CSV table of C-alpha atoms and ligand atoms in Angstrom, one decimal:
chain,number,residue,atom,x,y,z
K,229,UNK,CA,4.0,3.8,23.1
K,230,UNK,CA,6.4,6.7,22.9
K,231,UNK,CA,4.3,10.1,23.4
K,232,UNK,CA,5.3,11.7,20.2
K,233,UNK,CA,6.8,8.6,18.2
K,234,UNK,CA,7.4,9.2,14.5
K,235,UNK,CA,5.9,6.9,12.1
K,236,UNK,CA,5.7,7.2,8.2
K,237,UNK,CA,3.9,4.5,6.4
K,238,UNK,CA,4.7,4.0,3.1
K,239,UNK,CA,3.1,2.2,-0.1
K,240,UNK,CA,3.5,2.3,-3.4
K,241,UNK,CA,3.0,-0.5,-6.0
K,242,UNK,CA,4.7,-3.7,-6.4
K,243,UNK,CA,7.7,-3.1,-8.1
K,244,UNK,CA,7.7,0.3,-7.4
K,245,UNK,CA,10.9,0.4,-5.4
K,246,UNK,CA,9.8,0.6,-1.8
K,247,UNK,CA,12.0,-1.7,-0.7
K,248,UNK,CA,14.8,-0.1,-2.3
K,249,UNK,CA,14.1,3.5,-0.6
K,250,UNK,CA,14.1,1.8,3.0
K,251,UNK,CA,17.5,0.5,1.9
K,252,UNK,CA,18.3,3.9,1.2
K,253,UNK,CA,16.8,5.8,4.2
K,254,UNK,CA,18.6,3.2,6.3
K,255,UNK,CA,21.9,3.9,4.9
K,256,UNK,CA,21.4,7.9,5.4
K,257,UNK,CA,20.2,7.5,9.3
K,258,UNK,CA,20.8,4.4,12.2
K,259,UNK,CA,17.8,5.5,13.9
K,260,UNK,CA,15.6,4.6,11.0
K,261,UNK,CA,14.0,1.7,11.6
K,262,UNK,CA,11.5,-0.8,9.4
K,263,UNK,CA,8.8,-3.2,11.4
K,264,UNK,CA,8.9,-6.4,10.6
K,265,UNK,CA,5.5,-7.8,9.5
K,266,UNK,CA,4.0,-11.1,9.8
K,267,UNK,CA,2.8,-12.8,6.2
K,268,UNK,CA,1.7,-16.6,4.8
K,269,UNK,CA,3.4,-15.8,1.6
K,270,UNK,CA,6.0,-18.5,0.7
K,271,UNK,CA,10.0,-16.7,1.1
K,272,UNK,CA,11.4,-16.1,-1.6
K,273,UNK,CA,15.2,-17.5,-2.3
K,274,UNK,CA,16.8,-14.2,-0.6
K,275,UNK,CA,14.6,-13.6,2.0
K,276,UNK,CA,15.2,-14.6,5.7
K,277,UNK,CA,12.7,-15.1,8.5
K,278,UNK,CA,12.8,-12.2,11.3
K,279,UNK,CA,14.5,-10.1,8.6
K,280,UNK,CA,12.4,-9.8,5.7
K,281,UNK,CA,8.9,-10.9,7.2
K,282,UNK,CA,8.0,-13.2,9.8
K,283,UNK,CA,6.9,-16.3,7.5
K,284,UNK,CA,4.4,-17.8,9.1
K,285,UNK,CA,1.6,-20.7,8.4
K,286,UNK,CA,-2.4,-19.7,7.8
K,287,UNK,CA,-3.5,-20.9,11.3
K,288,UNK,CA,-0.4,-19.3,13.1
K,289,UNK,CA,-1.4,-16.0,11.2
K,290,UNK,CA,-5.1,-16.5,12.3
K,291,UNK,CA,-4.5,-17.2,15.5
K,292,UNK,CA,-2.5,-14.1,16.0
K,293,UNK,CA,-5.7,-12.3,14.4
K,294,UNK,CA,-7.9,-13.9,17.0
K,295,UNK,CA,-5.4,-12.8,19.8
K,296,UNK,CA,-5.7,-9.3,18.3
K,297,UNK,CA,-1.6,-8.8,18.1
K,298,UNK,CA,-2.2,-7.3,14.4
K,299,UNK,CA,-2.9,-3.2,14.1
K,300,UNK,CA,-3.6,-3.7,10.6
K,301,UNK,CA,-4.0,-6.9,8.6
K,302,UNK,CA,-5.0,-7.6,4.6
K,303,UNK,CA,-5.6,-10.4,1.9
K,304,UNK,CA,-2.9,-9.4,-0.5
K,305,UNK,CA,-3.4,-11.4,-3.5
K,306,UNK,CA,-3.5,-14.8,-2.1
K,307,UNK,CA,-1.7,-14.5,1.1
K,308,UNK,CA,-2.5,-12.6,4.6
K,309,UNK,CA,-0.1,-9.7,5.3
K,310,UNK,CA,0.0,-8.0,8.5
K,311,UNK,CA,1.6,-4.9,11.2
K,312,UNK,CA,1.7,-6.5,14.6
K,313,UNK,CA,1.9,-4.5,17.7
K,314,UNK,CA,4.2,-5.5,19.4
K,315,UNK,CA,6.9,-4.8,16.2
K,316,UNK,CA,5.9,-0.9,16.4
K,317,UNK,CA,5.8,-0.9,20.4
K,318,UNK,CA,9.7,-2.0,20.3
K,319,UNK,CA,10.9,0.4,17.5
K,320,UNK,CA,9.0,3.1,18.7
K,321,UNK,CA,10.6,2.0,22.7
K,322,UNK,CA,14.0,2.2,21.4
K,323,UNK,CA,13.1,6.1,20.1
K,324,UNK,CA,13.3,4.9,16.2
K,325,UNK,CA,12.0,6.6,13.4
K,326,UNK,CA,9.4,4.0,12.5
K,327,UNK,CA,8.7,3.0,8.4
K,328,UNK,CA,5.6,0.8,8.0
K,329,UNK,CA,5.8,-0.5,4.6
K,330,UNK,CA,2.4,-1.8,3.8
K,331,UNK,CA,-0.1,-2.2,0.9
K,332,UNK,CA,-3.0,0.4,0.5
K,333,UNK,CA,-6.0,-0.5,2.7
K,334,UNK,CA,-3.6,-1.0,5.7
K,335,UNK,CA,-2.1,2.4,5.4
K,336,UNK,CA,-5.3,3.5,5.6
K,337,UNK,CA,-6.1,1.3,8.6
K,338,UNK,CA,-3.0,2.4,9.9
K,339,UNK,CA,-3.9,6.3,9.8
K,340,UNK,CA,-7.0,5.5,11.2
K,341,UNK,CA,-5.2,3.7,14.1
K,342,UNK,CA,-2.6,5.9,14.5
K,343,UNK,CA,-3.8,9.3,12.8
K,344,UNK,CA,-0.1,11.3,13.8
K,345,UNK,CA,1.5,9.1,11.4
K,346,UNK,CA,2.4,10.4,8.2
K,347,UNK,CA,2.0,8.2,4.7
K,348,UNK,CA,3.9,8.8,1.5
K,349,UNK,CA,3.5,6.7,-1.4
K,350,UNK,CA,6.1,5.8,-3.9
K,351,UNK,CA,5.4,6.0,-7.3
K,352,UNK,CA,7.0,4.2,-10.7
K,353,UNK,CA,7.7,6.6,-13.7
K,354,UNK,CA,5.4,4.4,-15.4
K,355,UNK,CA,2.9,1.5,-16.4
K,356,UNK,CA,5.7,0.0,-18.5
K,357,UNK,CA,8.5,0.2,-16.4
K,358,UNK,CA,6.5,-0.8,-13.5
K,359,UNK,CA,5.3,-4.5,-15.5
K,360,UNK,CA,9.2,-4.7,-16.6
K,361,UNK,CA,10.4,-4.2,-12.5
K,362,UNK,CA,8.0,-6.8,-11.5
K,363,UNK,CA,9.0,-9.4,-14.6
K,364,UNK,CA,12.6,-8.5,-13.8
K,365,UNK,CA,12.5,-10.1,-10.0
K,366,UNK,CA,12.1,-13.5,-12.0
K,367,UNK,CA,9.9,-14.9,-9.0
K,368,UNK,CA,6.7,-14.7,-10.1
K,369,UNK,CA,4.9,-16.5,-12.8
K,370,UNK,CA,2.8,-14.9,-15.5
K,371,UNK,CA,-0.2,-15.5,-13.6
K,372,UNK,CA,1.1,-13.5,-10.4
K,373,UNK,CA,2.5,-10.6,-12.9
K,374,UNK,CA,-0.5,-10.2,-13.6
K,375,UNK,CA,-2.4,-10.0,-10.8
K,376,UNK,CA,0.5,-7.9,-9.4
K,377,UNK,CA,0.5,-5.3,-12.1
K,378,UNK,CA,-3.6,-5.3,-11.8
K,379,UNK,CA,-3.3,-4.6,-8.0
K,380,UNK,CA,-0.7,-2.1,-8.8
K,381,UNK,CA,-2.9,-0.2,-11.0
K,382,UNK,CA,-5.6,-0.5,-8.3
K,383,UNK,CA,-3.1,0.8,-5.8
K,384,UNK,CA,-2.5,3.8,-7.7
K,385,UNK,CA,-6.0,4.8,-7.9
K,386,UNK,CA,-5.5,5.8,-4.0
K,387,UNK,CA,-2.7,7.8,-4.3
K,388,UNK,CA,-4.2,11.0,-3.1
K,389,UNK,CA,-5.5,9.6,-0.1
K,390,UNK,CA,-1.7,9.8,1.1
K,391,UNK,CA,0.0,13.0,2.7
K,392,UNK,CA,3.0,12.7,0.2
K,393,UNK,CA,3.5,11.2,-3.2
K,394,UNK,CA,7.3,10.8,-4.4
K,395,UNK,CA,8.1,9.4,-8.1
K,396,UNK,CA,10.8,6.9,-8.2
K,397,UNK,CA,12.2,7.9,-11.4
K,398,UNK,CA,15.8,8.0,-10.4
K,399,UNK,CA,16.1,6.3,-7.3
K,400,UNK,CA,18.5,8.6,-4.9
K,401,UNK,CA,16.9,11.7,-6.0
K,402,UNK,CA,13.7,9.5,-4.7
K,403,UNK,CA,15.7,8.4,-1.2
K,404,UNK,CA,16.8,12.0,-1.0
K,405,UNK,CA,13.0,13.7,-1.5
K,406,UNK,CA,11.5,10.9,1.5
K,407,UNK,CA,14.7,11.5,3.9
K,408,UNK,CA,13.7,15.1,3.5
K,409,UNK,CA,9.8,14.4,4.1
K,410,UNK,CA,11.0,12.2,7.1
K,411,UNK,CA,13.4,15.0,8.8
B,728,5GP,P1,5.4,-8.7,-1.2
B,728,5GP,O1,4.7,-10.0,-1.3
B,728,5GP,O2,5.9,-8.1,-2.5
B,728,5GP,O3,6.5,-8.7,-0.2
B,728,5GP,O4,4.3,-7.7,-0.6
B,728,5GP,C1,3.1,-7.5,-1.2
B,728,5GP,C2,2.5,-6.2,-0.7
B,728,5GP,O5,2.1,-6.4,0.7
B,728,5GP,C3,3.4,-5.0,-0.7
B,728,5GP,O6,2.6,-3.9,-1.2
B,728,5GP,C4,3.8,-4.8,0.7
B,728,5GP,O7,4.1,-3.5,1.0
B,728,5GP,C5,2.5,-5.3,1.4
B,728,5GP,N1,2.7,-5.6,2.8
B,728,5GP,C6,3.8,-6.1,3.4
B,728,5GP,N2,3.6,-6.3,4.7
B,728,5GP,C7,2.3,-5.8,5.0
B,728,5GP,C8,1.5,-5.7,6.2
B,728,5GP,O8,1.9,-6.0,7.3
B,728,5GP,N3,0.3,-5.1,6.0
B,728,5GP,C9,-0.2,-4.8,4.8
B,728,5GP,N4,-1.4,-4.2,4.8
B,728,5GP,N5,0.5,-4.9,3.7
B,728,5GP,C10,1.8,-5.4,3.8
């Protein structure tokens, strides 16, 4: 590990526009880089193995647990989500600014693991807009809205456990107030 590596772990809700910030961030900087976590959940239609998440079956993932190659893993709803090592060890190698986009509990894992990291956490303007941003994906079933938006609501709880907390109201002012948290 590089001596004074940056890492900034970010969470937010479902559907409040993590993803959509990395885009951003990456866009603004090449030396901004994302690990690539490990998860059981099924892909969805635009999502590529190695890219999006390595997509992996429930005894590969717990095998990987047992061979301790995870700094943080969870039970996200139904599926295992989880940081492996060896993702942070090559971004952090190659002298990359290193975004850790993970649920709640394994930011705080994270910290724990690596207290010089900084967390942010993204929030959606509101309750209502977050519900329609998870509807809108059209991937999820009324059963997994709802357990998303519950979770969600959870999540928020946490927020000031976080060193930073950005609103994604308008999403480049949001890009903008992270890149400047970041440099
Ligand atoms: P999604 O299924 O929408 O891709 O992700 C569900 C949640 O799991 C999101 O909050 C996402 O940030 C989080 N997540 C993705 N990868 C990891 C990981 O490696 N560890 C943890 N703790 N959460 C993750």
């Amino acid at each position: 590990m590089q001596e004074n590596a940056k890492i900034f772990v970010i969470s937010g809700p479902s559907g409040a526009g993590k993803n959509a910030v990395l885009d951003g961030l990456c866009a603004k900087s090449e030396n901004i880089a994302q690990t690539v976590s490990a998860t059981t959940r099924a892909p969805r239609c635009d999502e590529i193995d190695g890219k999006d998440y390595y997509f992996v079956s429930e005894a590969d993932f717990l095998d990987k647990v047992a061979r301790n190659e995870f700094v943080e893993y969870v039970m996200y709803g139904k599926n295992y989500y989880g940081t492996l090592k060896s993702e942070v060890e090559r971004l952090t190698g190659l002298n990359k600014t290193v975004i850790v986009i993970i649920e709640v509990r394994g930011a705080q894992n994270f910290k724990t693991i690596f207290p010089e990291s900084k967390t942010i956490f993204i929030v959606p303007p509101s309750v209502e807009e977050l519900r329609r941003r998870i509807k809108g994906r059209g991937q999820n079933t009324e059963e997994e809205i709802d357990l998303r938006l519950n979770i969600a609501l959870e999540e928020m709880k946490q927020r000031d456990k976080y060193d930073y907390c950005v609103v994604n109201d308008e999403l480049d002012d949001c890009i903008e107030a992270v890149f400047d948290i970041i440099k």
